[in-house]
Structures are given as structure tokens and as C-alpha cells.
PDB file of C-alpha atoms and ligand atoms in Angstrom:
ATOM      1  CA  ASN A   1     113.300 126.124 269.450  1.00  0.00           C
ATOM      2  CA  CYS A   2     111.967 127.450 266.151  1.00  0.00           C
ATOM      3  CA  ALA A   3     113.868 125.331 263.590  1.00  0.00           C
ATOM      4  CA  GLN A   4     112.033 122.277 263.900  1.00  0.00           C
ATOM      5  CA  CYS A   5     108.721 123.828 262.535  1.00  0.00           C
ATOM      6  CA  HIS A   6     110.180 126.916 260.624  1.00  0.00           C
ATOM      7  CA  GLY A   7     113.352 125.374 259.334  1.00  0.00           C
ATOM      8  CA  SER A   8     116.825 126.055 260.107  1.00  0.00           C
ATOM      9  CA  ASP A   9     116.866 128.706 257.514  1.00  0.00           C
ATOM     10  CA  ALA A  10     113.567 129.991 258.711  1.00  0.00           C
ATOM     11  CA  ARG A  11     112.258 129.615 255.526  1.00  0.00           C
ATOM     12  CA  GLY A  12     109.494 127.323 256.350  1.00  0.00           C
ATOM     13  CA  SER A  13     107.447 124.609 254.814  1.00  0.00           C
ATOM     14  CA  LYS A  14     104.240 123.598 254.031  1.00  0.00           C
ATOM     15  CA  GLY A  15     102.081 125.011 256.820  1.00  0.00           C
ATOM     16  CA  PHE A  16     104.949 126.390 258.418  1.00  0.00           C
ATOM     17  CA  PRO A  17     105.132 130.238 257.400  1.00  0.00           C
ATOM     18  CA  ASN A  18     108.536 131.597 255.980  1.00  0.00           C
ATOM     19  CA  LEU A  19     109.796 134.151 258.203  1.00  0.00           C
ATOM     20  CA  THR A  20     112.307 135.577 255.705  1.00  0.00           C
ATOM     21  CA  ASP A  21     109.929 136.817 253.172  1.00  0.00           C
ATOM     22  CA  GLY A  22     108.258 139.880 254.566  1.00  0.00           C
ATOM     23  CA  ASP A  23     104.873 138.110 254.046  1.00  0.00           C
ATOM     24  CA  TRP A  24     103.023 138.260 257.133  1.00  0.00           C
ATOM     25  CA  LEU A  25     100.066 136.484 258.361  1.00  0.00           C
ATOM     26  CA  HIS A  26      99.793 138.328 261.767  1.00  0.00           C
ATOM     27  CA  GLY A  27     102.345 141.334 261.286  1.00  0.00           C
ATOM     28  CA  GLY A  28     105.835 141.828 261.118  1.00  0.00           C
ATOM     29  CA  ALA A  29     106.166 144.979 263.357  1.00  0.00           C
ATOM     30  CA  PRO A  30     108.145 144.209 266.343  1.00  0.00           C
ATOM     31  CA  ALA A  31     105.389 144.552 268.742  1.00  0.00           C
ATOM     32  CA  LYS A  32     103.622 142.052 266.795  1.00  0.00           C
ATOM     33  CA  LEU A  33     106.405 139.565 266.702  1.00  0.00           C
ATOM     34  CA  VAL A  34     106.683 139.456 270.356  1.00  0.00           C
ATOM     35  CA  GLU A  35     102.831 139.109 270.707  1.00  0.00           C
ATOM     36  CA  THR A  36     103.219 136.045 268.516  1.00  0.00           C
ATOM     37  CA  LEU A  37     106.007 134.447 270.296  1.00  0.00           C
ATOM     38  CA  THR A  38     104.714 135.107 273.701  1.00  0.00           C
ATOM     39  CA  LEU A  39     101.061 133.969 273.129  1.00  0.00           C
ATOM     40  CA  GLY A  40     101.463 131.872 270.130  1.00  0.00           C
ATOM     41  CA  ARG A  41      98.848 132.096 267.322  1.00  0.00           C
ATOM     42  CA  GLN A  42      96.085 130.257 265.856  1.00  0.00           C
ATOM     43  CA  GLY A  43      95.123 130.198 262.119  1.00  0.00           C
ATOM     44  CA  ASN A  44      91.515 129.339 261.746  1.00  0.00           C
ATOM     45  CA  MET A  45      89.619 129.107 258.474  1.00  0.00           C
ATOM     46  CA  PRO A  46      86.515 127.463 258.651  1.00  0.00           C
ATOM     47  CA  PRO A  47      85.095 125.054 256.287  1.00  0.00           C
ATOM     48  CA  MET A  48      83.417 127.333 253.492  1.00  0.00           C
ATOM     49  CA  ALA A  49      82.007 124.806 250.692  1.00  0.00           C
ATOM     50  CA  ALA A  50      78.307 125.173 252.059  1.00  0.00           C
ATOM     51  CA  ALA A  51      78.533 129.033 251.891  1.00  0.00           C
ATOM     52  CA  VAL A  52      79.893 128.714 248.554  1.00  0.00           C
ATOM     53  CA  GLY A  53      77.548 126.415 246.794  1.00  0.00           C
ATOM     54  CA  THR A  54      78.118 123.212 244.695  1.00  0.00           C
ATOM     55  CA  PRO A  55      81.559 121.418 244.170  1.00  0.00           C
ATOM     56  CA  ASP A  56      81.643 123.558 240.686  1.00  0.00           C
ATOM     57  CA  ASP A  57      81.274 126.961 242.687  1.00  0.00           C
ATOM     58  CA  VAL A  58      84.004 125.898 244.730  1.00  0.00           C
ATOM     59  CA  LYS A  59      86.099 125.132 241.832  1.00  0.00           C
ATOM     60  CA  ASN A  60      85.102 128.281 240.418  1.00  0.00           C
ATOM     61  CA  VAL A  61      85.782 130.409 243.388  1.00  0.00           C
ATOM     62  CA  ALA A  62      89.379 128.544 243.262  1.00  0.00           C
ATOM     63  CA  HIS A  63      90.110 129.950 240.055  1.00  0.00           C
ATOM     64  CA  TYR A  64      89.091 133.425 241.094  1.00  0.00           C
ATOM     65  CA  VAL A  65      91.560 133.096 243.724  1.00  0.00           C
ATOM     66  CA  LEU A  66      94.372 131.909 241.402  1.00  0.00           C
ATOM     67  CA  SER A  67      93.351 134.916 239.161  1.00  0.00           C
ATOM     68  CA  LEU A  68      94.034 137.327 242.096  1.00  0.00           C
ATOM     69  CA  SER A  69      97.826 136.518 241.935  1.00  0.00           C
ATOM     70  CA  GLY A  70      97.944 136.366 238.103  1.00  0.00           C
ATOM     71  CA  SER A  71      98.470 132.656 238.409  1.00  0.00           C
ATOM     72  CA  PRO A  72      97.481 130.463 235.768  1.00  0.00           C
ATOM     73  CA  HIS A  73      93.598 130.036 235.550  1.00  0.00           C
ATOM     74  CA  ASP A  74      90.439 129.325 233.665  1.00  0.00           C
ATOM     75  CA  SER A  75      89.268 132.591 233.023  1.00  0.00           C
ATOM     76  CA  LEU A  76      85.311 131.437 232.435  1.00  0.00           C
ATOM     77  CA  ARG A  77      85.796 129.614 236.083  1.00  0.00           C
ATOM     78  CA  SER A  78      87.185 132.891 237.466  1.00  0.00           C
ATOM     79  CA  GLN A  79      84.656 135.040 236.304  1.00  0.00           C
ATOM     80  CA  LEU A  80      81.849 132.885 237.680  1.00  0.00           C
ATOM     81  CA  GLY A  81      83.904 132.516 240.753  1.00  0.00           C
ATOM     82  CA  LYS A  82      84.202 136.092 241.253  1.00  0.00           C
ATOM     83  CA  ALA A  83      80.700 136.672 242.895  1.00  0.00           C
ATOM     84  CA  LYS A  84      81.097 133.491 245.178  1.00  0.00           C
ATOM     85  CA  PHE A  85      84.309 135.300 246.691  1.00  0.00           C
ATOM     86  CA  THR A  86      82.055 137.459 248.908  1.00  0.00           C
ATOM     87  CA  ALA A  87      81.748 134.266 251.420  1.00  0.00           C
ATOM     88  CA  CYS A  88      85.618 134.880 251.804  1.00  0.00           C
ATOM     89  CA  ALA A  89      85.989 138.786 251.799  1.00  0.00           C
ATOM     90  CA  ALA A  90      84.989 138.796 255.425  1.00  0.00           C
ATOM     91  CA  CYS A  91      88.535 137.570 256.360  1.00  0.00           C
ATOM     92  CA  HIS A  92      90.453 138.095 253.348  1.00  0.00           C
ATOM     93  CA  GLY A  93      88.970 141.198 252.246  1.00  0.00           C
ATOM     94  CA  MET A  94      87.062 142.462 248.999  1.00  0.00           C
ATOM     95  CA  ASP A  95      90.265 142.578 247.024  1.00  0.00           C
ATOM     96  CA  GLY A  96      91.711 139.460 248.560  1.00  0.00           C
ATOM     97  CA  LYS A  97      94.755 141.297 250.335  1.00  0.00           C
ATOM     98  CA  GLY A  98      94.141 139.513 253.936  1.00  0.00           C
ATOM     99  CA  ASN A  99      93.697 140.841 257.090  1.00  0.00           C
ATOM    100  CA  GLN A 100      96.386 140.382 259.726  1.00  0.00           C
ATOM    101  CA  ALA A 101      94.142 140.928 262.804  1.00  0.00           C
ATOM    102  CA  LEU A 102      92.367 137.528 261.725  1.00  0.00           C
ATOM    103  CA  GLY A 103      95.594 135.947 260.568  1.00  0.00           C
ATOM    104  CA  ALA A 104      94.116 135.814 257.129  1.00  0.00           C
ATOM    105  CA  PRO A 105      96.575 135.433 254.387  1.00  0.00           C
ATOM    106  CA  ASN A 106      97.013 137.847 251.437  1.00  0.00           C
ATOM    107  CA  LEU A 107      95.697 135.682 248.326  1.00  0.00           C
ATOM    108  CA  THR A 108      97.243 138.105 245.962  1.00  0.00           C
ATOM    109  CA  ASP A 109     101.004 137.739 246.195  1.00  0.00           C
ATOM    110  CA  ASP A 110     101.437 134.459 244.926  1.00  0.00           C
ATOM    111  CA  ILE A 111     103.064 133.185 248.253  1.00  0.00           C
ATOM    112  CA  TRP A 112     101.181 129.847 249.375  1.00  0.00           C
ATOM    113  CA  LEU A 113     101.284 128.448 253.029  1.00  0.00           C
ATOM    114  CA  HIS A 114      99.118 125.520 252.012  1.00  0.00           C
ATOM    115  CA  GLY A 115     100.228 124.931 248.634  1.00  0.00           C
ATOM    116  CA  TRP A 116      99.478 126.402 245.069  1.00  0.00           C
ATOM    117  CA  GLY A 117      96.926 125.481 242.501  1.00  0.00           C
ATOM    118  CA  GLU A 118      92.994 124.486 242.010  1.00  0.00           C
ATOM    119  CA  GLN A 119      93.489 121.172 244.268  1.00  0.00           C
ATOM    120  CA  ALA A 120      94.981 122.930 247.406  1.00  0.00           C
ATOM    121  CA  ILE A 121      92.626 125.885 247.325  1.00  0.00           C
ATOM    122  CA  VAL A 122      89.538 123.494 246.753  1.00  0.00           C
ATOM    123  CA  SER A 123      90.843 121.474 249.458  1.00  0.00           C
ATOM    124  CA  MET A 124      91.290 124.779 252.066  1.00  0.00           C
ATOM    125  CA  VAL A 125      87.502 125.847 250.990  1.00  0.00           C
ATOM    126  CA  ASN A 126      86.103 122.233 251.645  1.00  0.00           C
ATOM    127  CA  ASN A 127      88.187 121.126 255.091  1.00  0.00           C
ATOM    128  CA  GLY A 128      89.060 124.842 256.430  1.00  0.00           C
ATOM    129  CA  LYS A 129      92.453 124.491 258.198  1.00  0.00           C
ATOM    130  CA  VAL A 130      93.514 125.135 262.102  1.00  0.00           C
ATOM    131  CA  ASN A 131      97.361 125.738 262.228  1.00  0.00           C
ATOM    132  CA  VAL A 132      98.660 126.674 265.420  1.00  0.00           C
ATOM    133  CA  MET A 133     102.088 127.991 266.737  1.00  0.00           C
ATOM    134  CA  PRO A 134     102.459 127.212 270.215  1.00  0.00           C
ATOM    135  CA  ALA A 135     103.067 129.916 272.830  1.00  0.00           C
ATOM    136  CA  GLN A 136     106.743 130.153 273.657  1.00  0.00           C
ATOM    137  CA  ALA A 137     106.350 131.995 277.151  1.00  0.00           C
ATOM    138  CA  GLY A 138     106.284 129.051 279.116  1.00  0.00           C
ATOM    139  CA  LYS A 139     109.588 128.059 277.243  1.00  0.00           C
ATOM    140  CA  LEU A 140     111.322 131.179 277.082  1.00  0.00           C
ATOM    141  CA  THR A 141     112.298 133.794 279.345  1.00  0.00           C
ATOM    142  CA  GLU A 142     111.109 137.354 277.981  1.00  0.00           C
ATOM    143  CA  ALA A 143     114.669 138.453 277.385  1.00  0.00           C
ATOM    144  CA  GLN A 144     115.133 135.325 275.196  1.00  0.00           C
ATOM    145  CA  ILE A 145     111.792 136.058 273.107  1.00  0.00           C
ATOM    146  CA  HIS A 146     112.805 139.805 272.907  1.00  0.00           C
ATOM    147  CA  VAL A 147     116.256 138.721 271.383  1.00  0.00           C
ATOM    148  CA  LEU A 148     114.472 136.240 269.312  1.00  0.00           C
ATOM    149  CA  SER A 149     111.810 138.806 268.107  1.00  0.00           C
ATOM    150  CA  ALA A 150     114.531 141.024 266.930  1.00  0.00           C
ATOM    151  CA  TYR A 151     116.488 138.139 264.995  1.00  0.00           C
ATOM    152  CA  VAL A 152     113.093 137.340 263.320  1.00  0.00           C
ATOM    153  CA  TRP A 153     112.585 140.922 262.514  1.00  0.00           C
ATOM    154  CA  GLY A 154     115.943 141.390 260.910  1.00  0.00           C
ATOM    155  CA  LEU A 155     115.428 138.171 258.682  1.00  0.00           C
ATOM    156  CA  SER A 156     112.933 140.351 256.453  1.00  0.00           C
ATOM    157  CA  ASN A 157     114.481 143.674 257.190  1.00  0.00           C
ATOM    158  CA  LYS A 158     118.206 143.754 255.953  1.00  0.00           C
ATOM    159  CA  PRO A 159     120.083 146.870 256.233  1.00  0.00           C
ATOM    160  CA  ALA A 160     120.116 147.282 252.399  1.00  0.00           C
ATOM    161  CA  THR A 161     116.143 147.061 252.230  1.00  0.00           C
ATOM    162  CA  LEU A 162     116.258 150.148 254.854  1.00  0.00           C
ATOM    163  CA  ALA A 163     119.020 151.802 252.701  1.00  0.00           C
ATOM    164  CA  THR A 164     116.902 151.716 249.679  1.00  0.00           C
ATOM    165  CA  ALA A 165     113.814 152.570 251.451  1.00  0.00           C
ATOM    166  CA  ARG A 166     115.308 155.985 252.355  1.00  0.00           C
ATOM    167  CA  PRO A 167     114.566 158.942 250.001  1.00  0.00           C
TER     168      PRO A 167
HETATM  169  C1  LIG Y   1     105.649 123.262 266.632  1.00  0.00           C
HETATM  170  C2  LIG Y   1     105.907 124.027 265.473  1.00  0.00           C
HETATM  171  C3  LIG Y   1     106.331 125.535 265.870  1.00  0.00           C
HETATM  172  C4  LIG Y   1     107.318 125.928 266.432  1.00  0.00           C
HETATM  173  C5  LIG Y   1     108.260 125.228 267.455  1.00  0.00           C
HETATM  174  C6  LIG Y   1     107.400 127.398 266.528  1.00  0.00           C
HETATM  175  N1  LIG Y   1     106.603 127.788 265.388  1.00  0.00           N
HETATM  176 FE1  LIG Y   1     106.315 129.610 264.714  1.00  0.00          FE
HETATM  177  N2  LIG Y   1     104.553 129.097 263.929  1.00  0.00           N
HETATM  178  C7  LIG Y   1     104.292 127.557 263.578  1.00  0.00           C
HETATM  179  C8  LIG Y   1     103.135 127.889 262.871  1.00  0.00           C
HETATM  180  C9  LIG Y   1     102.068 126.724 262.598  1.00  0.00           C
HETATM  181  C10 LIG Y   1     102.609 129.217 262.507  1.00  0.00           C
HETATM  182  C11 LIG Y   1     101.463 129.737 261.711  1.00  0.00           C
HETATM  183  C12 LIG Y   1     100.200 129.874 262.248  1.00  0.00           C
HETATM  184  C13 LIG Y   1      99.116 130.151 261.606  1.00  0.00           C
HETATM  185  O1  LIG Y   1      98.937 129.576 260.507  1.00  0.00           O
HETATM  186  O2  LIG Y   1      98.675 131.763 261.817  1.00  0.00           O
HETATM  187  C14 LIG Y   1     103.760 130.043 263.117  1.00  0.00           C
HETATM  188  C15 LIG Y   1     104.220 131.296 263.017  1.00  0.00           C
HETATM  189  C16 LIG Y   1     104.862 132.214 263.675  1.00  0.00           C
HETATM  190  C17 LIG Y   1     104.837 133.427 263.425  1.00  0.00           C
HETATM  191  C18 LIG Y   1     104.067 134.599 262.490  1.00  0.00           C
HETATM  192  C19 LIG Y   1     104.330 134.382 261.119  1.00  0.00           C
HETATM  193  C20 LIG Y   1     103.417 135.513 260.242  1.00  0.00           C
HETATM  194  O3  LIG Y   1     103.539 135.604 258.929  1.00  0.00           O
HETATM  195  O4  LIG Y   1     102.834 136.188 261.170  1.00  0.00           O
HETATM  196  C21 LIG Y   1     106.085 133.954 263.915  1.00  0.00           C
HETATM  197  C22 LIG Y   1     106.643 135.304 263.792  1.00  0.00           C
HETATM  198  C23 LIG Y   1     106.727 132.761 264.462  1.00  0.00           C
HETATM  199  N3  LIG Y   1     106.119 131.708 264.319  1.00  0.00           N
HETATM  200  C24 LIG Y   1     108.253 132.533 264.905  1.00  0.00           C
HETATM  201  C25 LIG Y   1     108.561 131.445 265.631  1.00  0.00           C
HETATM  202  C26 LIG Y   1     109.732 131.613 266.398  1.00  0.00           C
HETATM  203  C27 LIG Y   1     110.734 132.799 266.622  1.00  0.00           C
HETATM  204  C28 LIG Y   1     109.953 130.188 267.242  1.00  0.00           C
HETATM  205  C29 LIG Y   1     111.010 129.780 268.117  1.00  0.00           C
HETATM  206  C30 LIG Y   1     110.822 130.652 269.296  1.00  0.00           C
HETATM  207  C31 LIG Y   1     108.693 129.552 266.627  1.00  0.00           C
HETATM  208  N4  LIG Y   1     107.991 130.361 265.699  1.00  0.00           N
HETATM  209  C32 LIG Y   1     108.521 128.252 266.851  1.00  0.00           C
HETATM  210  C33 LIG Y   1     104.711 126.605 263.983  1.00  0.00           C
HETATM  211  C34 LIG Y   1     106.169 126.832 265.099  1.00  0.00           C
HETATM  212  C1  LIG Y   2      86.775 133.180 258.957  1.00  0.00           C
HETATM  213  C2  LIG Y   2      87.554 133.697 258.453  1.00  0.00           C
HETATM  214  C3  LIG Y   2      87.954 132.947 256.888  1.00  0.00           C
HETATM  215  C4  LIG Y   2      86.761 132.878 255.801  1.00  0.00           C
HETATM  216  C5  LIG Y   2      85.419 133.369 255.527  1.00  0.00           C
HETATM  217  C6  LIG Y   2      87.774 132.501 254.869  1.00  0.00           C
HETATM  218  N1  LIG Y   2      89.196 132.003 255.371  1.00  0.00           N
HETATM  219 FE1  LIG Y   2      90.639 131.606 253.943  1.00  0.00          FE
HETATM  220  N2  LIG Y   2      92.115 131.530 255.429  1.00  0.00           N
HETATM  221  C7  LIG Y   2      91.496 132.002 256.819  1.00  0.00           C
HETATM  222  C8  LIG Y   2      92.551 131.809 257.448  1.00  0.00           C
HETATM  223  C9  LIG Y   2      92.710 132.706 259.131  1.00  0.00           C
HETATM  224  C10 LIG Y   2      93.640 131.339 256.628  1.00  0.00           C
HETATM  225  C11 LIG Y   2      94.913 130.968 257.188  1.00  0.00           C
HETATM  226  C12 LIG Y   2      94.811 129.581 258.126  1.00  0.00           C
HETATM  227  C13 LIG Y   2      96.432 129.368 258.584  1.00  0.00           C
HETATM  228  O1  LIG Y   2      96.817 130.233 259.421  1.00  0.00           O
HETATM  229  O2  LIG Y   2      96.950 128.331 258.130  1.00  0.00           O
HETATM  230  C14 LIG Y   2      93.184 130.947 255.524  1.00  0.00           C
HETATM  231  C15 LIG Y   2      93.801 130.419 254.421  1.00  0.00           C
HETATM  232  C16 LIG Y   2      93.265 130.516 253.105  1.00  0.00           C
HETATM  233  C17 LIG Y   2      93.875 129.875 251.883  1.00  0.00           C
HETATM  234  C18 LIG Y   2      95.366 129.546 251.780  1.00  0.00           C
HETATM  235  C19 LIG Y   2      96.560 130.581 251.781  1.00  0.00           C
HETATM  236  C20 LIG Y   2      97.870 129.963 251.619  1.00  0.00           C
HETATM  237  O3  LIG Y   2      98.628 130.691 251.602  1.00  0.00           O
HETATM  238  O4  LIG Y   2      98.100 128.758 251.395  1.00  0.00           O
HETATM  239  C21 LIG Y   2      93.235 130.125 250.997  1.00  0.00           C
HETATM  240  C22 LIG Y   2      93.513 129.567 249.550  1.00  0.00           C
HETATM  241  C23 LIG Y   2      92.159 130.555 251.269  1.00  0.00           C
HETATM  242  N3  LIG Y   2      92.171 130.765 252.799  1.00  0.00           N
HETATM  243  C24 LIG Y   2      90.934 130.613 250.612  1.00  0.00           C
HETATM  244  C25 LIG Y   2      89.630 130.950 251.103  1.00  0.00           C
HETATM  245  C26 LIG Y   2      88.453 131.224 250.262  1.00  0.00           C
HETATM  246  C27 LIG Y   2      88.500 130.881 248.443  1.00  0.00           C
HETATM  247  C28 LIG Y   2      87.433 131.489 251.128  1.00  0.00           C
HETATM  248  C29 LIG Y   2      85.873 131.739 250.701  1.00  0.00           C
HETATM  249  C30 LIG Y   2      85.406 130.422 250.088  1.00  0.00           C
HETATM  250  C31 LIG Y   2      88.063 131.831 252.505  1.00  0.00           C
HETATM  251  N4  LIG Y   2      89.348 131.327 252.343  1.00  0.00           N
HETATM  252  C32 LIG Y   2      87.196 132.055 253.420  1.00  0.00           C
HETATM  253  C33 LIG Y   2      90.421 132.535 257.086  1.00  0.00           C
HETATM  254  C34 LIG Y   2      89.433 132.624 256.415  1.00  0.00           C
END
């Protein structure tokens, strides 16, 4: 039911999130997973170029975004783009760490759902993105959704992780 989009290893691909990496758009707590599966999700970033300014301003803000994850970037452009990031902060946070209530990804972790690099980010800003996870409620029973949510939870919460997390 899930592999066609998330891959048989659940690692996803461009536009389809990796479910094994502990990086969550909408949240990885068991109740959030049940909610995602039952109702589906819609990630919605509006086109932002008009709010940012000129094409050069858009390039600058893209380099600022690259700097947030320590990715290679042009530091002059990044400095110029920082002020423009206020247009993004409402969803991605002033610190760029995202907001799960809005499905806005963390831009500081070097995990890229829609591709890495200046061009990918410029395209996100210019075109925005609507990304849909279909609701499973009509296809699966509540019990099946529960089992699948537990399975997904387990993909990024390995026993070893729990053991090392203990004091
Ligand atoms: C038709 C394609 C499609 C199918 C089928 C599908 N998904 Fe998704 N799924 C997506 C997309 C696209 C997103 C990202 C939505 C967004 O960008 O907010 C997503 C998001 C998710 C998320 C949220 C990830 C996060 O980071 O918060 C979970 C969990 C998830 N899917 C699990 C599943 C499971 C389990 C199944 C099978 C029962 C499934 N999906 C079936 C396309 C699909
Ligand atoms: C209204 C909320 C909102 C605003 C404002 C917004 N974004 Fe987004 N952004 C999102 C959402 C939601 C997604 C995830 C789309 C999806 O689910 O596929 C996203 C995705 C992205 C991505 C892709 C991340 C990845 O992992 O590939 C980048 C880059 C990005 N935004 C940059 C920006 C920049 C730069 C600005 C400001 C110019 C901005 N965003 C403004 C909501 C927003």
C-alpha cells in the first residue's frame, strides 16, 4: 500500500519522504503517524518570489538556506539573503528548523525532500509546491492503520536507539 510511493525499503525518493530517517514533516509520535495515515497530509508551500523580491534576491535567499545546513554556498549571497528569510520564517521558523504543525520542513538538517542545491531551492521559492499523501482511511481498516503506524514508528526507533538513549 505504501511502497509505490515510499519505496519498498521505505526510504522514499524525491517528493516522497524517507520514513526511516527520524526527520519528520508532520511528526513522528505514534498518534501523529496514525493521523497521517488516516487523514493523509498535504504539504503546501505557496510561490514566494514576489515576497522575496528580484531573481537575484531569490538566489541570495537560496544561498542563505544552504548556509543553514552548512552546505556549500556563496557567503556573500548568503549574507544578503538573510534579511529576505523573514518571508520564510512564518513557516520554517526564524532558525529554519521548520514547523511540524504546518508540515514545513527543517531546512538546517541537510535532508532534502525536493532536491539539494541552488537550483532546487530557487525553484521551490519561485513555484512553491503542493505535495499530497492520500488518506488511507477508505482503503485500510483502523486496525491495519494501527499496525502500519507501529511498523513506521519502528523504522526510525530501533531498540538500539532506545538503549543508548537511556541514562
Ligand atoms: C500516492 C503516494 C503515497 C502513498 C500510496 C502513500 N504515501 Fe505516505 N506520503 C506521500 C507523500 C507525497 C507524503 C509527503 C506529504 C507532504 O509533503 O507533506 C507522504 C507522507 C507520509 C508520512 C509523513 C512523513 C513525515 O515526515 O511526517 C507518513 C508517516 C507516511 N506518508 C506513511 C505512509 C504509509 C504507512 C503509507 C501506506 C499505508 C503511505 N504513506 C502511502 C505519498 C504517499
Ligand atoms: C506558508 C508556509 C511556507 C512559507 C512562507 C515558506 N515555505 Fe518553504 N515549505 C513549506 C512547506 C509546507 C514545505 C514542504 C512542502 C512539501 O510537503 O513537499 C516547504 C518546503 C520548502 C523547501 C524544500 C525542502 C526540502 O527538504 O526539499 C525549501 C528549500 C523551502 N521550503 C524554502 C523556503 C524559502 C526559502 C521560503 C521563503 C522565501 C519558504 N520556503 C517559505 C512552507 C512554507
